[in-house]
């Protein structure tokens, strides 16, 4: 059986790390790894391939990223070429990035298509990824949800139960596999930081940094947190955020350090030892729950409500008063919230590979496709 996995951004690479490794190691599976080039940057991609012990992709599509249209069109055009060349028996994508649109071409070519992280919903149209999530879920032949929350969303939208399975989040398996290397990282000492003596920030979402007003509000939040608690703020600066800071000529005060993006081991080490992590990333809900560090999500909506259910994270948006209040609350907590159901599993990669093996050969009959 030939399985093609398509990635394009750092979050996909991280979450799929152990699935990719298992597909590579499974007897009888010919695994083809494809990188679309959507976010290719050494700090955002190659360093993560190295940190996560991943081999080089078999195909690098090199899509034009100069505009949204060129990305979407390029993903479809280049995916068609690699599908024709490889003729896979199944295609796997994860998440809600523009690279996931590759699922459409696989579907049109009648290749069984699998979508991990299916069913996540923020119900917020200000979030561009929300459109991608809905689209790919309904295009995919099989949807692999992390939680019952996500599964219920898919069933409520009319997807057949046979097309939906709950696999759990892949993040615990990834974090546990690399925990020794995370713990061994010396990044905090290299930066001259004290344990619990700094705030760590990651903010890159379109809805937070592409508007000058929103970007200034983000800076206000960081300044207020620094002033309220007297600790330095360390920012892992995504290239998108760096570009917007330059474009909008936004300047920050002393005490906020805008650093290059960190590798996987270093960033998680910094998360573990920060006084609090403030982030708009999608993985912060999983990482903070699994690793047990205090965190605030700088968003107005969230597609992982299970983290709010257990109180493992607080959502604030970009209101400075709310951010300061939430930061103080999570820092002063004496109890560790419970890990959401679906985040505790350590065998997600096995579940994914076996589900593909169980269903890919039945797809044509189930879909009613003519020979």
mmCIF file of N, CA and C in Angstrom, residues 61-179:
data_model
loop_
_atom_site.group_PDB
_atom_site.id
_atom_site.type_symbol
_atom_site.label_atom_id
_atom_site.label_comp_id
_atom_site.label_asym_id
_atom_site.label_seq_id
_atom_site.Cartn_x
_atom_site.Cartn_y
_atom_site.Cartn_z
ATOM 1 N N UNK A 61 7.246 20.725 -3.571
ATOM 2 C CA UNK A 61 6.450 21.299 -4.654
ATOM 3 C C UNK A 61 6.818 22.741 -4.968
ATOM 4 N N UNK A 62 7.350 23.472 -4.002
ATOM 5 C CA UNK A 62 7.815 24.834 -4.259
ATOM 6 C C UNK A 62 6.746 25.774 -4.773
ATOM 7 N N UNK A 63 5.559 25.740 -4.168
ATOM 8 C CA UNK A 63 4.473 26.587 -4.657
ATOM 9 C C UNK A 63 4.809 28.066 -4.465
ATOM 10 N N UNK A 64 4.295 28.881 -5.359
ATOM 11 C CA UNK A 64 4.461 30.335 -5.304
ATOM 12 C C UNK A 64 3.635 30.873 -4.137
ATOM 13 N N UNK A 65 4.272 31.553 -3.205
ATOM 14 C CA UNK A 65 3.571 32.050 -2.018
ATOM 15 C C UNK A 65 3.354 33.558 -2.059
ATOM 16 N N UNK A 66 3.427 34.152 -3.238
ATOM 17 C CA UNK A 66 3.327 35.610 -3.332
ATOM 18 C C UNK A 66 1.918 36.131 -3.095
ATOM 19 N N UNK A 67 0.913 35.281 -3.242
ATOM 20 C CA UNK A 67 -0.468 35.694 -2.988
ATOM 21 C C UNK A 67 -1.281 34.470 -2.593
ATOM 22 N N UNK A 68 -2.457 34.719 -2.023
ATOM 23 C CA UNK A 68 -3.330 33.612 -1.639
ATOM 24 C C UNK A 68 -3.701 32.770 -2.851
ATOM 25 N N UNK A 69 -4.043 33.428 -3.946
ATOM 26 C CA UNK A 69 -4.430 32.703 -5.150
ATOM 27 C C UNK A 69 -3.312 31.834 -5.693
ATOM 28 N N UNK A 70 -2.084 32.363 -5.648
ATOM 29 C CA UNK A 70 -0.960 31.583 -6.166
ATOM 30 C C UNK A 70 -0.671 30.375 -5.286
ATOM 31 N N UNK A 71 -0.873 30.519 -3.976
ATOM 32 C CA UNK A 71 -0.671 29.382 -3.078
ATOM 33 C C UNK A 71 -1.705 28.297 -3.356
ATOM 34 N N UNK A 72 -2.985 28.688 -3.346
ATOM 35 C CA UNK A 72 -4.048 27.703 -3.540
ATOM 36 C C UNK A 72 -3.948 27.049 -4.916
ATOM 37 N N UNK A 73 -3.754 27.876 -5.940
ATOM 38 C CA UNK A 73 -3.631 27.327 -7.286
ATOM 39 C C UNK A 73 -2.405 26.447 -7.433
ATOM 40 N N UNK A 74 -1.298 26.905 -6.853
ATOM 41 C CA UNK A 74 -0.060 26.144 -6.939
ATOM 42 C C UNK A 74 -0.153 24.801 -6.244
ATOM 43 N N UNK A 75 -0.807 24.772 -5.088
ATOM 44 C CA UNK A 75 -0.973 23.510 -4.366
ATOM 45 C C UNK A 75 -1.738 22.515 -5.227
ATOM 46 N N UNK A 76 -2.810 22.969 -5.871
ATOM 47 C CA UNK A 76 -3.609 22.065 -6.701
ATOM 48 C C UNK A 76 -2.833 21.588 -7.930
ATOM 49 N N UNK A 77 -2.189 22.518 -8.626
ATOM 50 C CA UNK A 77 -1.458 22.160 -9.849
ATOM 51 C C UNK A 77 -0.316 21.194 -9.547
ATOM 52 N N UNK A 78 0.477 21.514 -8.531
ATOM 53 C CA UNK A 78 1.641 20.684 -8.226
ATOM 54 C C UNK A 78 1.245 19.354 -7.582
ATOM 55 N N UNK A 79 0.158 19.366 -6.809
ATOM 56 C CA UNK A 79 -0.309 18.105 -6.224
ATOM 57 C C UNK A 79 -0.770 17.148 -7.314
ATOM 58 N N UNK A 80 -1.440 17.672 -8.329
ATOM 59 C CA UNK A 80 -1.867 16.810 -9.432
ATOM 60 C C UNK A 80 -0.666 16.114 -10.067
ATOM 61 N N UNK A 81 0.408 16.854 -10.268
ATOM 62 C CA UNK A 81 1.595 16.270 -10.900
ATOM 63 C C UNK A 81 2.170 15.124 -10.067
ATOM 64 N N UNK A 82 2.269 15.341 -8.760
ATOM 65 C CA UNK A 82 2.881 14.310 -7.921
ATOM 66 C C UNK A 82 1.941 13.119 -7.735
ATOM 67 N N UNK A 83 0.634 13.360 -7.751
ATOM 68 C CA UNK A 83 -0.318 12.251 -7.676
ATOM 69 C C UNK A 83 -0.249 11.388 -8.932
ATOM 70 N N UNK A 84 -0.124 12.019 -10.084
ATOM 71 C CA UNK A 84 0.001 11.278 -11.342
ATOM 72 C C UNK A 84 1.286 10.453 -11.341
ATOM 73 N N UNK A 85 2.363 11.043 -10.817
ATOM 74 C CA UNK A 85 3.653 10.352 -10.818
ATOM 75 C C UNK A 85 3.693 9.186 -9.832
ATOM 76 N N UNK A 86 3.068 9.355 -8.674
ATOM 77 C CA UNK A 86 3.206 8.358 -7.609
ATOM 78 C C UNK A 86 2.047 7.359 -7.537
ATOM 79 N N UNK A 87 0.861 7.751 -7.955
ATOM 80 C CA UNK A 87 -0.320 6.888 -7.892
ATOM 81 C C UNK A 87 -0.504 6.254 -6.503
ATOM 82 N N UNK A 88 -0.673 7.060 -5.460
ATOM 83 C CA UNK A 88 -0.826 6.500 -4.113
ATOM 84 C C UNK A 88 -2.174 5.819 -3.926
ATOM 85 N N UNK A 89 -2.233 4.955 -2.916
ATOM 86 C CA UNK A 89 -3.482 4.300 -2.536
ATOM 87 C C UNK A 89 -4.247 5.098 -1.490
ATOM 88 N N UNK A 90 -3.588 6.067 -0.868
ATOM 89 C CA UNK A 90 -4.230 6.920 0.133
ATOM 90 C C UNK A 90 -3.417 8.197 0.274
ATOM 91 N N UNK A 91 -4.112 9.292 0.588
ATOM 92 C CA UNK A 91 -3.460 10.584 0.836
ATOM 93 C C UNK A 91 -3.864 11.070 2.218
ATOM 94 N N UNK A 92 -2.870 11.515 2.990
ATOM 95 C CA UNK A 92 -3.104 12.005 4.351
ATOM 96 C C UNK A 92 -2.697 13.463 4.451
ATOM 97 N N UNK A 93 -3.614 14.302 4.966
ATOM 98 C CA UNK A 93 -3.300 15.696 5.281
ATOM 99 C C UNK A 93 -3.720 15.954 6.721
ATOM 100 N N UNK A 94 -3.203 17.029 7.288
ATOM 101 C CA UNK A 94 -3.539 17.380 8.666
ATOM 102 C C UNK A 94 -3.792 18.869 8.773
ATOM 103 N N UNK A 95 -4.837 19.212 9.532
ATOM 104 C CA UNK A 95 -5.012 20.594 9.952
ATOM 105 C C UNK A 95 -5.847 21.450 9.032
ATOM 106 N N UNK A 96 -5.494 22.743 9.007
ATOM 107 C CA UNK A 96 -6.353 23.740 8.376
ATOM 108 C C UNK A 96 -5.575 24.746 7.544
ATOM 109 N N UNK A 97 -4.368 24.380 7.117
ATOM 110 C CA UNK A 97 -3.561 25.306 6.332
ATOM 111 C C UNK A 97 -3.948 25.223 4.856
ATOM 112 N N UNK A 98 -3.402 26.134 4.069
ATOM 113 C CA UNK A 98 -3.701 26.119 2.639
ATOM 114 C C UNK A 98 -3.155 24.869 1.951
ATOM 115 N N UNK A 99 -2.135 24.260 2.533
ATOM 116 C CA UNK A 99 -1.591 23.029 1.950
ATOM 117 C C UNK A 99 -2.601 21.893 1.977
ATOM 118 N N UNK A 100 -3.530 21.943 2.930
ATOM 119 C CA UNK A 100 -4.546 20.885 3.030
ATOM 120 C C UNK A 100 -5.494 20.869 1.839
ATOM 121 N N UNK A 101 -5.507 21.962 1.087
ATOM 122 C CA UNK A 101 -6.372 22.011 -0.095
ATOM 123 C C UNK A 101 -5.946 20.943 -1.102
ATOM 124 N N UNK A 102 -4.758 20.391 -0.915
ATOM 125 C CA UNK A 102 -4.323 19.269 -1.753
ATOM 126 C C UNK A 102 -5.321 18.121 -1.706
ATOM 127 N N UNK A 103 -6.087 18.047 -0.623
ATOM 128 C CA UNK A 103 -7.092 16.984 -0.502
ATOM 129 C C UNK A 103 -8.104 17.031 -1.638
ATOM 130 N N UNK A 104 -8.387 18.228 -2.146
ATOM 131 C CA UNK A 104 -9.359 18.352 -3.236
ATOM 132 C C UNK A 104 -8.867 17.623 -4.485
ATOM 133 N N UNK A 105 -7.595 17.801 -4.826
ATOM 134 C CA UNK A 105 -7.074 17.137 -6.018
ATOM 135 C C UNK A 105 -7.072 15.625 -5.840
ATOM 136 N N UNK A 106 -6.696 15.163 -4.644
ATOM 137 C CA UNK A 106 -6.727 13.719 -4.394
ATOM 138 C C UNK A 106 -8.144 13.178 -4.528
ATOM 139 N N UNK A 107 -9.094 13.911 -3.998
ATOM 140 C CA UNK A 107 -10.498 13.499 -4.074
ATOM 141 C C UNK A 107 -10.957 13.416 -5.524
ATOM 142 N N UNK A 108 -10.635 14.439 -6.322
ATOM 143 C CA UNK A 108 -11.055 14.452 -7.722
ATOM 144 C C UNK A 108 -10.404 13.322 -8.516
ATOM 145 N N UNK A 109 -9.241 12.871 -8.058
ATOM 146 C CA UNK A 109 -8.561 11.763 -8.733
ATOM 147 C C UNK A 109 -8.929 10.413 -8.114
ATOM 148 N N UNK A 110 -9.951 10.462 -7.233
ATOM 149 C CA UNK A 110 -10.521 9.256 -6.619
ATOM 150 C C UNK A 110 -9.514 8.468 -5.777
ATOM 151 N N UNK A 111 -8.605 9.208 -5.145
ATOM 152 C CA UNK A 111 -7.676 8.601 -4.190
ATOM 153 C C UNK A 111 -8.271 8.762 -2.793
ATOM 154 N N UNK A 112 -8.412 7.703 -2.006
ATOM 155 C CA UNK A 112 -8.945 7.838 -0.648
ATOM 156 C C UNK A 112 -8.166 8.893 0.140
ATOM 157 N N UNK A 113 -8.909 9.838 0.707
ATOM 158 C CA UNK A 113 -8.297 11.007 1.335
ATOM 159 C C UNK A 113 -8.631 11.043 2.815
ATOM 160 N N UNK A 114 -7.603 11.248 3.644
ATOM 161 C CA UNK A 114 -7.736 11.222 5.103
ATOM 162 C C UNK A 114 -7.341 12.577 5.670
ATOM 163 N N UNK A 115 -8.186 13.092 6.565
ATOM 164 C CA UNK A 115 -7.921 14.403 7.174
ATOM 165 C C UNK A 115 -7.787 14.274 8.683
ATOM 166 N N UNK A 116 -6.567 14.425 9.182
ATOM 167 C CA UNK A 116 -6.351 14.470 10.632
ATOM 168 C C UNK A 116 -6.655 15.873 11.156
ATOM 169 N N UNK A 117 -7.068 15.942 12.405
ATOM 170 C CA UNK A 117 -7.474 17.189 13.074
ATOM 171 C C UNK A 117 -8.822 17.667 12.530
ATOM 172 N N UNK A 118 -9.615 16.736 12.062
ATOM 173 C CA UNK A 118 -10.923 17.065 11.499
ATOM 174 C C UNK A 118 -11.902 17.479 12.595
ATOM 175 N N UNK A 119 -12.874 18.283 12.202
ATOM 176 C CA UNK A 119 -13.975 18.631 13.101
ATOM 177 C C UNK A 119 -13.724 19.781 14.043
ATOM 178 N N UNK A 120 -12.517 20.333 14.060
ATOM 179 C CA UNK A 120 -12.273 21.503 14.905
ATOM 180 C C UNK A 120 -13.053 22.692 14.360
ATOM 181 N N UNK A 121 -13.725 23.404 15.233
ATOM 182 C CA UNK A 121 -14.523 24.556 14.816
ATOM 183 C C UNK A 121 -14.388 25.694 15.830
ATOM 184 N N UNK A 122 -14.060 26.888 15.319
ATOM 185 C CA UNK A 122 -14.057 28.090 16.156
ATOM 186 C C UNK A 122 -15.355 28.865 15.994
ATOM 187 N N UNK A 123 -16.096 28.578 14.903
ATOM 188 C CA UNK A 123 -17.332 29.295 14.579
ATOM 189 C C UNK A 123 -17.070 30.799 14.491
ATOM 190 N N UNK A 124 -15.904 31.148 13.968
ATOM 191 C CA UNK A 124 -15.478 32.546 13.852
ATOM 192 C C UNK A 124 -14.940 32.761 12.445
ATOM 193 N N UNK A 125 -15.683 33.490 11.630
ATOM 194 C CA UNK A 125 -15.286 33.700 10.244
ATOM 195 C C UNK A 125 -14.145 34.706 10.101
ATOM 196 N N UNK A 126 -13.728 35.344 11.203
ATOM 197 C CA UNK A 126 -12.536 36.185 11.154
ATOM 198 C C UNK A 126 -11.269 35.339 11.063
ATOM 199 N N UNK A 127 -11.397 34.072 11.367
ATOM 200 C CA UNK A 127 -10.265 33.143 11.334
ATOM 201 C C UNK A 127 -10.233 32.473 9.962
ATOM 202 N N UNK A 128 -9.254 32.789 9.116
ATOM 203 C CA UNK A 128 -9.261 32.236 7.753
ATOM 204 C C UNK A 128 -9.191 30.721 7.717
ATOM 205 N N UNK A 129 -8.546 30.124 8.724
ATOM 206 C CA UNK A 129 -8.437 28.669 8.747
ATOM 207 C C UNK A 129 -9.784 27.981 8.921
ATOM 208 N N UNK A 130 -10.777 28.708 9.437
ATOM 209 C CA UNK A 130 -12.095 28.104 9.635
ATOM 210 C C UNK A 130 -12.689 27.654 8.299
ATOM 211 N N UNK A 131 -12.486 28.452 7.259
ATOM 212 C CA UNK A 131 -12.966 28.079 5.927
ATOM 213 C C UNK A 131 -12.268 26.812 5.440
ATOM 214 N N UNK A 132 -10.953 26.758 5.633
ATOM 215 C CA UNK A 132 -10.203 25.574 5.209
ATOM 216 C C UNK A 132 -10.665 24.321 5.939
ATOM 217 N N UNK A 133 -10.897 24.444 7.250
ATOM 218 C CA UNK A 133 -11.329 23.280 8.040
ATOM 219 C C UNK A 133 -12.618 22.691 7.483
ATOM 220 N N UNK A 134 -13.600 23.549 7.310
ATOM 221 C CA UNK A 134 -14.900 23.078 6.833
ATOM 222 C C UNK A 134 -14.777 22.454 5.443
ATOM 223 N N UNK A 135 -14.030 23.115 4.592
ATOM 224 C CA UNK A 135 -13.876 22.639 3.220
ATOM 225 C C UNK A 135 -13.229 21.256 3.190
ATOM 226 N N UNK A 136 -12.092 21.121 3.875
ATOM 227 C CA UNK A 136 -11.349 19.861 3.811
ATOM 228 C C UNK A 136 -12.119 18.732 4.492
ATOM 229 N N UNK A 137 -12.804 19.025 5.595
ATOM 230 C CA UNK A 137 -13.604 17.991 6.258
ATOM 231 C C UNK A 137 -14.639 17.400 5.313
ATOM 232 N N UNK A 138 -15.264 18.251 4.514
ATOM 233 C CA UNK A 138 -16.338 17.776 3.642
ATOM 234 C C UNK A 138 -15.812 17.195 2.331
ATOM 235 N N UNK A 139 -14.581 17.513 1.983
ATOM 236 C CA UNK A 139 -13.951 16.911 0.810
ATOM 237 C C UNK A 139 -13.384 15.533 1.140
ATOM 238 N N UNK A 140 -12.794 15.406 2.326
ATOM 239 C CA UNK A 140 -12.097 14.171 2.700
ATOM 240 C C UNK A 140 -13.047 12.975 2.735
ATOM 241 N N UNK A 141 -12.515 11.827 2.389
ATOM 242 C CA UNK A 141 -13.298 10.590 2.478
ATOM 243 C C UNK A 141 -13.389 10.104 3.914
ATOM 244 N N UNK A 142 -12.330 10.344 4.684
ATOM 245 C CA UNK A 142 -12.291 9.893 6.076
ATOM 246 C C UNK A 142 -11.739 11.012 6.955
ATOM 247 N N UNK A 143 -12.438 11.273 8.062
ATOM 248 C CA UNK A 143 -12.046 12.345 8.968
ATOM 249 C C UNK A 143 -11.588 11.774 10.302
ATOM 250 N N UNK A 144 -10.393 12.151 10.709
ATOM 251 C CA UNK A 144 -9.771 11.658 11.933
ATOM 252 C C UNK A 144 -9.778 12.787 12.957
ATOM 253 N N UNK A 145 -10.754 12.744 13.855
ATOM 254 C CA UNK A 145 -10.932 13.798 14.851
ATOM 255 C C UNK A 145 -10.095 13.502 16.091
ATOM 256 N N UNK A 146 -9.717 14.577 16.789
ATOM 257 C CA UNK A 146 -8.948 14.401 18.023
ATOM 258 C C UNK A 146 -9.845 14.068 19.211
ATOM 259 N N UNK A 147 -11.054 14.637 19.228
ATOM 260 C CA UNK A 147 -11.905 14.553 20.420
ATOM 261 C C UNK A 147 -13.358 14.291 20.042
ATOM 262 N N UNK A 148 -14.166 13.974 21.057
ATOM 263 C CA UNK A 148 -15.600 13.818 20.839
ATOM 264 C C UNK A 148 -16.241 15.149 20.465
ATOM 265 N N UNK A 149 -15.723 16.259 20.984
ATOM 266 C CA UNK A 149 -16.198 17.583 20.566
ATOM 267 C C UNK A 149 -16.162 17.680 19.043
ATOM 268 N N UNK A 150 -14.993 17.373 18.479
ATOM 269 C CA UNK A 150 -14.801 17.493 17.036
ATOM 270 C C UNK A 150 -15.672 16.496 16.277
ATOM 271 N N UNK A 151 -15.782 15.292 16.790
ATOM 272 C CA UNK A 151 -16.623 14.285 16.130
ATOM 273 C C UNK A 151 -18.075 14.751 16.073
ATOM 274 N N UNK A 152 -18.569 15.307 17.167
ATOM 275 C CA UNK A 152 -19.956 15.783 17.179
ATOM 276 C C UNK A 152 -20.166 16.903 16.163
ATOM 277 N N UNK A 153 -19.181 17.770 16.002
ATOM 278 C CA UNK A 153 -19.294 18.826 14.996
ATOM 279 C C UNK A 153 -19.483 18.230 13.604
ATOM 280 N N UNK A 154 -18.718 17.211 13.293
ATOM 281 C CA UNK A 154 -18.795 16.590 11.971
ATOM 282 C C UNK A 154 -20.138 15.905 11.747
ATOM 283 N N UNK A 155 -20.618 15.192 12.742
ATOM 284 C CA UNK A 155 -21.909 14.517 12.605
ATOM 285 C C UNK A 155 -23.039 15.531 12.481
ATOM 286 N N UNK A 156 -22.926 16.651 13.211
ATOM 287 C CA UNK A 156 -23.954 17.691 13.138
ATOM 288 C C UNK A 156 -24.002 18.336 11.758
ATOM 289 N N UNK A 157 -22.885 18.292 11.033
ATOM 290 C CA UNK A 157 -22.831 18.851 9.684
ATOM 291 C C UNK A 157 -23.212 17.826 8.620
ATOM 292 N N UNK A 158 -23.634 16.650 9.056
ATOM 293 C CA UNK A 158 -24.172 15.673 8.124
ATOM 294 C C UNK A 158 -23.206 14.635 7.608
ATOM 295 N N UNK A 159 -21.986 14.586 8.127
ATOM 296 C CA UNK A 159 -21.063 13.557 7.669
ATOM 297 C C UNK A 159 -21.484 12.186 8.197
ATOM 298 N N UNK A 160 -21.314 11.172 7.367
ATOM 299 C CA UNK A 160 -21.699 9.813 7.749
ATOM 300 C C UNK A 160 -20.784 9.324 8.867
ATOM 301 N N UNK A 161 -21.343 8.696 9.905
ATOM 302 C CA UNK A 161 -20.504 8.195 11.012
ATOM 303 C C UNK A 161 -19.384 7.270 10.556
ATOM 304 N N UNK A 162 -19.590 6.578 9.444
ATOM 305 C CA UNK A 162 -18.557 5.672 8.943
ATOM 306 C C UNK A 162 -17.327 6.436 8.459
ATOM 307 N N UNK A 163 -17.506 7.720 8.178
ATOM 308 C CA UNK A 163 -16.397 8.540 7.686
ATOM 309 C C UNK A 163 -15.627 9.221 8.805
ATOM 310 N N UNK A 164 -16.012 8.993 10.054
ATOM 311 C CA UNK A 164 -15.430 9.733 11.177
ATOM 312 C C UNK A 164 -14.908 8.771 12.240
ATOM 313 N N UNK A 165 -13.704 9.021 12.720
ATOM 314 C CA UNK A 165 -13.133 8.243 13.820
ATOM 315 C C UNK A 165 -12.413 9.206 14.758
ATOM 316 N N UNK A 166 -12.424 8.906 16.051
ATOM 317 C CA UNK A 166 -11.674 9.691 17.034
ATOM 318 C C UNK A 166 -10.349 8.982 17.293
ATOM 319 N N UNK A 167 -9.259 9.632 16.935
ATOM 320 C CA UNK A 167 -7.925 9.043 17.116
ATOM 321 C C UNK A 167 -7.201 9.600 18.329
ATOM 322 N N UNK A 168 -7.661 10.742 18.852
ATOM 323 C CA UNK A 168 -6.910 11.454 19.874
ATOM 324 C C UNK A 168 -5.889 12.384 19.235
ATOM 325 N N UNK A 169 -5.393 13.320 20.021
ATOM 326 C CA UNK A 169 -4.357 14.238 19.552
ATOM 327 C C UNK A 169 -3.020 13.516 19.439
ATOM 328 N N UNK A 170 -2.228 13.840 18.412
ATOM 329 C CA UNK A 170 -0.909 13.208 18.289
ATOM 330 C C UNK A 170 0.161 13.856 19.153
ATOM 331 N N UNK A 171 -0.169 14.959 19.849
ATOM 332 C CA UNK A 171 0.874 15.754 20.500
ATOM 333 C C UNK A 171 1.526 15.064 21.691
ATOM 334 N N UNK A 172 0.764 14.311 22.476
ATOM 335 C CA UNK A 172 1.407 13.661 23.623
ATOM 336 C C UNK A 172 2.475 12.676 23.162
ATOM 337 N N UNK A 173 2.155 11.929 22.134
ATOM 338 C CA UNK A 173 3.120 10.960 21.616
ATOM 339 C C UNK A 173 4.392 11.662 21.149
ATOM 340 N N UNK A 174 4.230 12.793 20.473
ATOM 341 C CA UNK A 174 5.388 13.555 19.993
ATOM 342 C C UNK A 174 6.193 14.096 21.171
ATOM 343 N N UNK A 175 5.510 14.742 22.112
ATOM 344 C CA UNK A 175 6.203 15.358 23.246
ATOM 345 C C UNK A 175 6.904 14.322 24.120
ATOM 346 N N UNK A 176 6.257 13.188 24.342
ATOM 347 C CA UNK A 176 6.883 12.160 25.174
ATOM 348 C C UNK A 176 8.094 11.532 24.480
ATOM 349 N N UNK A 177 7.992 11.362 23.176
ATOM 350 C CA UNK A 177 9.107 10.754 22.439
ATOM 351 C C UNK A 177 10.362 11.616 22.534
ATOM 352 N N UNK A 178 10.183 12.933 22.523
ATOM 353 C CA UNK A 178 11.333 13.841 22.523
ATOM 354 C C UNK A 178 11.562 14.515 23.876
ATOM 355 N N UNK A 179 10.900 14.031 24.926
ATOM 356 C CA UNK A 179 10.978 14.708 26.219
ATOM 357 C C UNK A 179 12.408 14.789 26.757
#
